[in-house]
Tab-separated table of C-alpha atoms in Angstrom:
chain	number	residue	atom	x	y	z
A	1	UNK	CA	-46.233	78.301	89.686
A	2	UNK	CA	-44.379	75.686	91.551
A	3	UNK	CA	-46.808	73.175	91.223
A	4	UNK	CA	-47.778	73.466	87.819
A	5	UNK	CA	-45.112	71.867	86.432
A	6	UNK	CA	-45.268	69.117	89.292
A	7	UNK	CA	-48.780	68.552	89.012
A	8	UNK	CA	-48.065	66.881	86.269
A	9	UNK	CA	-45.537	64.661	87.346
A	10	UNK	CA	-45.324	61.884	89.382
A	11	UNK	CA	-41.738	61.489	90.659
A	12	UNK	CA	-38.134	60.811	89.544
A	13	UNK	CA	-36.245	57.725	88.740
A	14	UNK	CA	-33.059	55.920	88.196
A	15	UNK	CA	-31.032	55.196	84.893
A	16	UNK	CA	-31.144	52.357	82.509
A	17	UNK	CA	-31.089	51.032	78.585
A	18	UNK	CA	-33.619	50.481	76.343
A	19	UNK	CA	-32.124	47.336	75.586
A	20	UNK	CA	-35.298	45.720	77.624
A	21	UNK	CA	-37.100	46.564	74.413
A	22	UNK	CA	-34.475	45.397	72.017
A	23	UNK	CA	-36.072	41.539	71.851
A	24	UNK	CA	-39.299	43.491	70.107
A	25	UNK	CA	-40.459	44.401	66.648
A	26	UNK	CA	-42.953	46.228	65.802
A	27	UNK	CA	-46.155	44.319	66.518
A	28	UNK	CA	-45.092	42.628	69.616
A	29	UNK	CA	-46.924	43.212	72.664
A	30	UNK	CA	-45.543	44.973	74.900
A	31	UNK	CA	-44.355	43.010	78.356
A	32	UNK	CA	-46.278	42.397	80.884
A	33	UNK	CA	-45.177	44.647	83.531
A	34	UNK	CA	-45.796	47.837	81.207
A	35	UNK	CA	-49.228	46.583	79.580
A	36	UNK	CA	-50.501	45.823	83.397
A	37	UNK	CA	-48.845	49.340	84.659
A	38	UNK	CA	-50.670	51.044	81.492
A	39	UNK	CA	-53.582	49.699	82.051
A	40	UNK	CA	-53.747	51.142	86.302
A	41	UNK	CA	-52.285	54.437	85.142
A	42	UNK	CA	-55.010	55.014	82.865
A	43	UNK	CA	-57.706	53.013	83.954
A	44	UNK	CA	-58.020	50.822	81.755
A	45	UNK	CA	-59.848	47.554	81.150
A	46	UNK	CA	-57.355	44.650	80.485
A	47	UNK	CA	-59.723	43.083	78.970
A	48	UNK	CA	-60.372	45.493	76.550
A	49	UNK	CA	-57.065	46.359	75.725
A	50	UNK	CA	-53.901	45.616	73.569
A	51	UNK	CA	-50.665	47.013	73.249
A	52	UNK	CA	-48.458	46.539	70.383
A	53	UNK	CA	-44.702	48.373	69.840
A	54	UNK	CA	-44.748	50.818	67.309
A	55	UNK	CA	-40.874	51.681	67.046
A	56	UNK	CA	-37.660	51.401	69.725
A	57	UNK	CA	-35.537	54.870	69.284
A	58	UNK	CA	-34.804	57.357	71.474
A	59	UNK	CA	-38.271	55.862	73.715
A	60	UNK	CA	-40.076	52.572	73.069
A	61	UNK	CA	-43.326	53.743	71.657
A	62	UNK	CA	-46.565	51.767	71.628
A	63	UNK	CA	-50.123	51.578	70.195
A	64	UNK	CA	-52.528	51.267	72.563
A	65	UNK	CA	-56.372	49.272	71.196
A	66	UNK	CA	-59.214	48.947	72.698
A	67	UNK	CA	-61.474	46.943	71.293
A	68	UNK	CA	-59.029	46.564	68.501
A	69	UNK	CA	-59.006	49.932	67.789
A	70	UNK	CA	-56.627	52.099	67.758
A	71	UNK	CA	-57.252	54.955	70.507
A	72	UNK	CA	-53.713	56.217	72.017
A	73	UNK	CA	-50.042	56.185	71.865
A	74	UNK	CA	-47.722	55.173	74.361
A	75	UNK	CA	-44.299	56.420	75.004
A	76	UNK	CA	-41.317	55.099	77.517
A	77	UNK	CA	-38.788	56.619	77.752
A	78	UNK	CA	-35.563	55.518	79.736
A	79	UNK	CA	-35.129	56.022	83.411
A	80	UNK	CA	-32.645	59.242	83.305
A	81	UNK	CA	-33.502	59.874	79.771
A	82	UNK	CA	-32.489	63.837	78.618
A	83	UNK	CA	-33.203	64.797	82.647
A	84	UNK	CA	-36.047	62.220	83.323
A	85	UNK	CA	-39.017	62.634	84.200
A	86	UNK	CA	-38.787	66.617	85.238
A	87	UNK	CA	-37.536	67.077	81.356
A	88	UNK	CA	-40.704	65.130	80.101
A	89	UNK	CA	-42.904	66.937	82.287
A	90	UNK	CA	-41.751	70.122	81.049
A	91	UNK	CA	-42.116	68.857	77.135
A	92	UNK	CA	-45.714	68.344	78.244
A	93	UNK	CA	-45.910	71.787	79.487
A	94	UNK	CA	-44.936	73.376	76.318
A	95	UNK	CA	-47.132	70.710	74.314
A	96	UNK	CA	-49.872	71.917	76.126
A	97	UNK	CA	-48.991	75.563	75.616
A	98	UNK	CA	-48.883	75.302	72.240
A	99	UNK	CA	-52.299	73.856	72.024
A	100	UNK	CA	-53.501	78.102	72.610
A	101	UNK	CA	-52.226	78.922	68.589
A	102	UNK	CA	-55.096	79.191	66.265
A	103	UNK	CA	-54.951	77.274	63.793
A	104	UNK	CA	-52.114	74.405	64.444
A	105	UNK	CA	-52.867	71.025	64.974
A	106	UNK	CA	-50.695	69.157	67.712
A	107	UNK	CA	-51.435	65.379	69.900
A	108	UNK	CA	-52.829	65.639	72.761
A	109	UNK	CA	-50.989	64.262	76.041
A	110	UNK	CA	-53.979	61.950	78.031
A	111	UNK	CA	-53.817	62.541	81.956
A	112	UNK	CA	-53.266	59.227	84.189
A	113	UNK	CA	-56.302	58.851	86.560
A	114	UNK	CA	-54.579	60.629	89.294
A	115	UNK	CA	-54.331	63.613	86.850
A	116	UNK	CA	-50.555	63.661	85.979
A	117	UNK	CA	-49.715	63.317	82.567
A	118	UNK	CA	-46.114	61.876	83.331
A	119	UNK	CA	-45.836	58.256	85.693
A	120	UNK	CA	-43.582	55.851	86.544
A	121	UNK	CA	-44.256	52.439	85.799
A	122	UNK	CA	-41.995	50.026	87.295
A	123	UNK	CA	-40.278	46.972	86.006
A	124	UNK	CA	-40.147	43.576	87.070
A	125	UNK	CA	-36.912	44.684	88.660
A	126	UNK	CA	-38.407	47.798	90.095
A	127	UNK	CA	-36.692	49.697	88.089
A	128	UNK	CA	-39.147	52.893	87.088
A	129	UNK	CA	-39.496	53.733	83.607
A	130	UNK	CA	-41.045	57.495	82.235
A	131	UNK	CA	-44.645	56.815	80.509
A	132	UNK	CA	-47.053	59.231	78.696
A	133	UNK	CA	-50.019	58.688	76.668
A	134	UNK	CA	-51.468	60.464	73.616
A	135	UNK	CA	-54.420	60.394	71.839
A	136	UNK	CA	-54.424	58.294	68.908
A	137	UNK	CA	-54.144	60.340	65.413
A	138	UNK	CA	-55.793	58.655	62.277
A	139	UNK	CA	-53.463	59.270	58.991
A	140	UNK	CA	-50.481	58.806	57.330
A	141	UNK	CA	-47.084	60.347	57.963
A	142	UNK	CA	-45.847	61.980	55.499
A	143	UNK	CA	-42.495	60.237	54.971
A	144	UNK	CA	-45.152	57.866	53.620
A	145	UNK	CA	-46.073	59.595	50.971
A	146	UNK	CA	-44.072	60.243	47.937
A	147	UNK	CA	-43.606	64.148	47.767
A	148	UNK	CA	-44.766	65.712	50.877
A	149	UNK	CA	-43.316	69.008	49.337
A	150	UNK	CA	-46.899	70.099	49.194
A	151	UNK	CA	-47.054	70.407	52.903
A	152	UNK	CA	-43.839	71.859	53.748
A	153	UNK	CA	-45.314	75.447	53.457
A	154	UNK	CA	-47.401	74.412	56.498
A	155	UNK	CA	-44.945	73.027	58.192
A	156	UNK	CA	-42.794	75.832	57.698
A	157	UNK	CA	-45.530	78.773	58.727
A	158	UNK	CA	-46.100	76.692	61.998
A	159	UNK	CA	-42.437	76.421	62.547
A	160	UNK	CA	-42.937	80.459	62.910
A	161	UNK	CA	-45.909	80.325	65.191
A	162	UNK	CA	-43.770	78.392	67.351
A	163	UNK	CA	-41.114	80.267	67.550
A	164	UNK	CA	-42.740	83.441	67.919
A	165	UNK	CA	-44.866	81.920	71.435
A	166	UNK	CA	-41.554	80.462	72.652
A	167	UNK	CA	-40.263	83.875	72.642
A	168	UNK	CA	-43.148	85.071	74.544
A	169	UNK	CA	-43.674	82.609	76.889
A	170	UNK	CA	-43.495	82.812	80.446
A	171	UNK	CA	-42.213	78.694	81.189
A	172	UNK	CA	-43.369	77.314	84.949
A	173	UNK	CA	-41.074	77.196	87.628
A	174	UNK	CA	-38.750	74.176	87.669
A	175	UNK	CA	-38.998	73.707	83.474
A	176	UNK	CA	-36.181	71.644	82.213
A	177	UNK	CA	-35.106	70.842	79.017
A	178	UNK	CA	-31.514	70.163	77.225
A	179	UNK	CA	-29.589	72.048	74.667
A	180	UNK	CA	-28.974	71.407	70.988
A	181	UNK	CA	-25.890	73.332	70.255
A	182	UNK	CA	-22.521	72.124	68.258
A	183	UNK	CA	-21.157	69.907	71.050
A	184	UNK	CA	-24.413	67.767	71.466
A	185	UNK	CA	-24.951	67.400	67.943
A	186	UNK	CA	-21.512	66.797	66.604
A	187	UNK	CA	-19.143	67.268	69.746
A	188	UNK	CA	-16.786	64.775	70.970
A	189	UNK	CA	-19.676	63.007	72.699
A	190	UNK	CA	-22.839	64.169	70.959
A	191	UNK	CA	-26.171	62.803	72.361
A	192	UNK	CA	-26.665	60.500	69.582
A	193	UNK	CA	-23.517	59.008	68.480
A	194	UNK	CA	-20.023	60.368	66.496
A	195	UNK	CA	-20.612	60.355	62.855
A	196	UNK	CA	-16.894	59.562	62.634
A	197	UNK	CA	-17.742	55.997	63.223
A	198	UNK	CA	-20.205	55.595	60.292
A	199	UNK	CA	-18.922	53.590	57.340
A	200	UNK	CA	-17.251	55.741	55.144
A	201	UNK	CA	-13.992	55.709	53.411
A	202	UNK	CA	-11.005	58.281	54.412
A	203	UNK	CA	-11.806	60.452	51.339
A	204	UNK	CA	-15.381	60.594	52.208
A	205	UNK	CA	-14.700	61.189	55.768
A	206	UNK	CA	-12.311	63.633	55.146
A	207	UNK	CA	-14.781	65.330	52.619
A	208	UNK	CA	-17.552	65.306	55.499
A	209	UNK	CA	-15.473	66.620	57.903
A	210	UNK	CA	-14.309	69.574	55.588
A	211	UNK	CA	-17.952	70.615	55.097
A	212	UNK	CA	-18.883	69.947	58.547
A	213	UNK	CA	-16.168	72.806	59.757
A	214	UNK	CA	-17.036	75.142	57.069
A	215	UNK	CA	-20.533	75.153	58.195
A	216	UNK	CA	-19.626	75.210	61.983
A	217	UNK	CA	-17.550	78.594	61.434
A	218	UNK	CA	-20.724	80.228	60.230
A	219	UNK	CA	-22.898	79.113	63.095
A	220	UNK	CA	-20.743	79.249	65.798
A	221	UNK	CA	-20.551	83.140	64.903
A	222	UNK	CA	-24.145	83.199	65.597
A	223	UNK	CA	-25.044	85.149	68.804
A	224	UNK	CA	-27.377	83.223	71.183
A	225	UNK	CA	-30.627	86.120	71.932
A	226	UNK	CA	-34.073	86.142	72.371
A	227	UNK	CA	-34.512	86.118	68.556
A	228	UNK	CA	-31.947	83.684	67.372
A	229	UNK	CA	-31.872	81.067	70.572
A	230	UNK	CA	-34.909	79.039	72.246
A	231	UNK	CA	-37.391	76.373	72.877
A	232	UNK	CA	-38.083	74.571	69.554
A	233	UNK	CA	-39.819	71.402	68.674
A	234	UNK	CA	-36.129	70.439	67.038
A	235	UNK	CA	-37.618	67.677	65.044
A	236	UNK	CA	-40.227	68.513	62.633
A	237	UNK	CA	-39.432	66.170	60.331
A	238	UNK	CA	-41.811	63.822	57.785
A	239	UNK	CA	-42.429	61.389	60.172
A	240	UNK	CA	-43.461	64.031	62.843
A	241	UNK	CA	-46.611	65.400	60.997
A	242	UNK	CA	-49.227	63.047	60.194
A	243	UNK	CA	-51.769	63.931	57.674
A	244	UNK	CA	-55.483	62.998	58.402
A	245	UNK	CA	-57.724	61.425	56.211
A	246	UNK	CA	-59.704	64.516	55.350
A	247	UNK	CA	-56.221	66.310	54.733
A	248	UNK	CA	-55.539	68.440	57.752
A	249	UNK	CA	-52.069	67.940	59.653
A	250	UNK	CA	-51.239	66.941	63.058
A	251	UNK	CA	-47.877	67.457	64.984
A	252	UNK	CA	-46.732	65.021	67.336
A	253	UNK	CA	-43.760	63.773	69.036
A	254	UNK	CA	-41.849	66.503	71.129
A	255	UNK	CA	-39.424	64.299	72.945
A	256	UNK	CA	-36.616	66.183	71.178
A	257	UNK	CA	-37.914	69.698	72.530
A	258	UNK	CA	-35.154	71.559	73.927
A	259	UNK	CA	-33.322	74.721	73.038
A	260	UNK	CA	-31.445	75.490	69.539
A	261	UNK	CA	-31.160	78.163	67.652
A	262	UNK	CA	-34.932	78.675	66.134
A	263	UNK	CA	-33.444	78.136	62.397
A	264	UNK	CA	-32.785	74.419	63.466
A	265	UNK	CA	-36.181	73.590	62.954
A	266	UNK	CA	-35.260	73.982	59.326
A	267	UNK	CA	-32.548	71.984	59.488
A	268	UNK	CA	-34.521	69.470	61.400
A	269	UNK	CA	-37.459	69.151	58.830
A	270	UNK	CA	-35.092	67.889	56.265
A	271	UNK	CA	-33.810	64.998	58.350
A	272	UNK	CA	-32.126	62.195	56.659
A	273	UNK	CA	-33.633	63.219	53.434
A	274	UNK	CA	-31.406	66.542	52.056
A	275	UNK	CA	-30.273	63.752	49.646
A	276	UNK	CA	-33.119	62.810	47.669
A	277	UNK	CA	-34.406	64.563	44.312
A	278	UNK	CA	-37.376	66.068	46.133
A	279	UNK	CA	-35.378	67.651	49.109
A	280	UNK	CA	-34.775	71.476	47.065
A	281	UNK	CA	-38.975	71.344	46.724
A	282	UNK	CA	-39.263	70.768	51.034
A	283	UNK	CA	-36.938	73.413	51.466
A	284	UNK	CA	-38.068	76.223	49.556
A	285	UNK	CA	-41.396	75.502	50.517
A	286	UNK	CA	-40.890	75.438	54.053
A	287	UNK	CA	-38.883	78.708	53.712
A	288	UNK	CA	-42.178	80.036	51.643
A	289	UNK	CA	-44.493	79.286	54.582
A	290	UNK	CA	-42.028	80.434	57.456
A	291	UNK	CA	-41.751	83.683	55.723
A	292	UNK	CA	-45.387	84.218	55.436
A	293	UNK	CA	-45.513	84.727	59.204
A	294	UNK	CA	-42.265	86.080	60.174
A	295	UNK	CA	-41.090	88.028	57.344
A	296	UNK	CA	-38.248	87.675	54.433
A	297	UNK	CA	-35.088	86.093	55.853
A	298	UNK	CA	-31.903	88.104	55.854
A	299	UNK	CA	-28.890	86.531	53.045
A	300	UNK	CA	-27.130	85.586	56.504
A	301	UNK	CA	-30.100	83.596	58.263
A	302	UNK	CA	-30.025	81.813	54.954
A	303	UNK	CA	-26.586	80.875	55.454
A	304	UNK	CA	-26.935	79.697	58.762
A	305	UNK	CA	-29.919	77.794	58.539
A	306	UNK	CA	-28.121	76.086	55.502
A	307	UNK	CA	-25.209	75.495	57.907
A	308	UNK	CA	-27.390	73.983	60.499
A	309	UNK	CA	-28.744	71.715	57.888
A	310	UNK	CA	-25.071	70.193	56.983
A	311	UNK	CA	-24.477	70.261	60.344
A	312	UNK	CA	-28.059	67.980	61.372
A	313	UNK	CA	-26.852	65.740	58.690
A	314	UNK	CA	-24.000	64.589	59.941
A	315	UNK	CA	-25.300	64.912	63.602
A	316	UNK	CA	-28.130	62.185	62.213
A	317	UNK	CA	-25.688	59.624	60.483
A	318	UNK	CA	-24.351	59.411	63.981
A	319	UNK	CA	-27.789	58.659	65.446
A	320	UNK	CA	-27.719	55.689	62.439
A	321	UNK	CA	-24.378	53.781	64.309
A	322	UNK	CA	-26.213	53.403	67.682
A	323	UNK	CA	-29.675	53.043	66.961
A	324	UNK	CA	-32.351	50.032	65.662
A	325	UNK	CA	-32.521	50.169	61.164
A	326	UNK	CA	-36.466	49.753	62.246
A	327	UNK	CA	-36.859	52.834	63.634
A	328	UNK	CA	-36.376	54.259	60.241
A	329	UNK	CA	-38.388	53.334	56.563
A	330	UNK	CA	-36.797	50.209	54.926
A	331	UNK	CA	-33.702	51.626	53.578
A	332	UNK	CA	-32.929	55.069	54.716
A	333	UNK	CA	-30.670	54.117	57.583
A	334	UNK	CA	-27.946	52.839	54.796
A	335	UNK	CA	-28.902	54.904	52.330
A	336	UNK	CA	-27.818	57.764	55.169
A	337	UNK	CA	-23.220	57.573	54.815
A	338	UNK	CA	-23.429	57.670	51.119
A	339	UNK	CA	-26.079	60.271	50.946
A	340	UNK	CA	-24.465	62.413	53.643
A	341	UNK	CA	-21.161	62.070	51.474
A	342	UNK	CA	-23.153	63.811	48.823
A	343	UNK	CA	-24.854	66.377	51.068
A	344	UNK	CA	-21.500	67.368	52.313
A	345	UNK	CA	-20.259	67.861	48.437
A	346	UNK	CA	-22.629	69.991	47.003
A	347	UNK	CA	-22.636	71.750	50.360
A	348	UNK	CA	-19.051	73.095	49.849
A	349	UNK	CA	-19.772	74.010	45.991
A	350	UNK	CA	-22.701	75.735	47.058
A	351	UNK	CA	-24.395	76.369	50.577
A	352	UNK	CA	-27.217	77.461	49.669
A	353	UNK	CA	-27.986	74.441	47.162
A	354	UNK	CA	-30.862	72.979	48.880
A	355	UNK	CA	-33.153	76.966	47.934
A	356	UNK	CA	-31.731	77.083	44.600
């Protein structure tokens, strides 16, 4: 078992920002050092090949053509990055596990020619950076579209499949992946930035902060077991799920994998969007497909998953203060203080508002 999480590795690294990336937008090529270390991890042709940035978040993500054509995805993530490249690894892992449910739809990590799906690719300062490749995925995402309500039921029922094999499954030895309870989501130093800081006025801090505690007393009451607390994909949101041209969906991007309570992926499929008109239709629906699998929530897993929801929206206007506009739709990032102010509102007149 010990070697079949390293067997996919290569080795660890060092610490240090994506601010190497922060010259880029999206169509650039990528520099130098990382299109010629690509191109020897996977074999590639230089000739042949391009590679353009995608989007600079939590990784730097990159299209890889050959040909001009589209054919994989390329993700770097920062030396030290949520436990380097042992974490990453062990994301693969899971990915890979995951692939054994009939009838879900999920990327599909590319091995390096030396087999590992996880390398290092060093710098022109020889500093090593975390790199894996996926298979290209034709489509759009459906925060493209304008009501992907219609696919939340899916979303939702494989939300259930997940959980269900992540309460079964027996993870290899030396699997590592990070938490997502209270502190690292709204704590005093969360993993993505205080929402405190956002611009808001003191009423409308004052009013977030008042929902964010009522919601907080009903999950911290929670007890972490097998059937409440695990490995979830934590971010199955719109821009996670890309629909293909002949309508079936695909999952991708597990970089936020790590373990939550399993209602989170709720609260995580309605990221930065529990303000618009449409958000009541995603929620219900998703709650429609989820119970298909799993059975009728209880009146209290309603009110926590509602709770985790006001709690993921303020944890995600903090993750607007430190990161790139860009790596969001024109718009959302600003529309994300206001709407969060009237998230936090109708939560305290109503927690349940977004399945009514």
């Amino acid at each position: 078992m010990a070697q079949q999480l390293a067997s996919l590795i290569d080795s660890p690294t060092q610490s240090v920002s994506l601010d190497t990336f922060s010259g880029l937008t999206k169509g650039d090529p990528a520099p130098f050092w990382l299109f010629q270390g690509v191109c020897g991890a996977w074999g590639i042709n230089h000739e042949r090949a391009e590679l353009n940035l995608i989007t600079v978040s939590e990784n730097a993500t990159f299209v890889l053509l050959l040909d001009g054509k589209p054919e994989g995805v390329v993700r770097v993530s920062q030396p030290g990055y949520v436990g380097g490249p042992e974490a990453v690894a062990s994301e693969i892992s899971w990915l890979n596990a995951l692939h054994d449910i009939d009838g879900i739809s999920l990327i599909n990590p590319v091995p390096t020619v030396r087999g590992t799906f996880v390398t290092k690719i060093h710098d022109n300062n020889q500093v090593g950076w975390t790199v894996i490749s996926t298979k290209f995925v034709e489509g759009t995402v459906l925060e493209d579209l304008d009501n992907p309500a219609p696919y939340y039921e899916t979303i939702g029922s494989w939300a259930a499949k997940f959980h269900e094999q992540s309460r079964h499954w027996a993870k290899p030895y030396g699997f590592k992946r990070f938490n997502w309870d209270i502190s690292n989501m709204v704590g005093p130093s969360p993993r993505w930035g205080r929402w405190e800081t956002a611009d808001l006025t003191d009423d409308e801090r004052e009013l977030c902060n008042e929902a964010l505690w009522k919601a907080m007393d009903v999950v911290m009451k929670v007890p972490r077991t097998p059937e409440t607390w695990g490995l979830i994909h934590a971010d199955l949101r719109p821009s996670n799920v890309i629909k293909g041209p002949d309508g079936k969906l695909t999952i991708i991007d597990f970089d936020d994998a790590g373990y939550s309570w399993y209602l989170y992926d709720y609260a995580s499929s309605l990221s930065f969007i529990e303000h618009e008109p449409y958000a009541p239709d995603l929620a219900k629906a998703w709650v429609k497909g989820y119970q298909e699998v799993a059975g009728d929530f209880t009146d209290d897993e309603l009110h926590v998953m509602s709770a985790l929801s006001m709690i993921r929206r303020l944890q995600m206007l903090g993750w607007t203060t430190n990161h790139r506009a860009d790596a969001l739709p024109d718009g959302m990032a600003a529309e994300e203080a206001p709407g969060s102010v009237t998230v936090a509102a109708r939560y305290l007149d109503d927690p349940l508002w977004l399945l009514h």
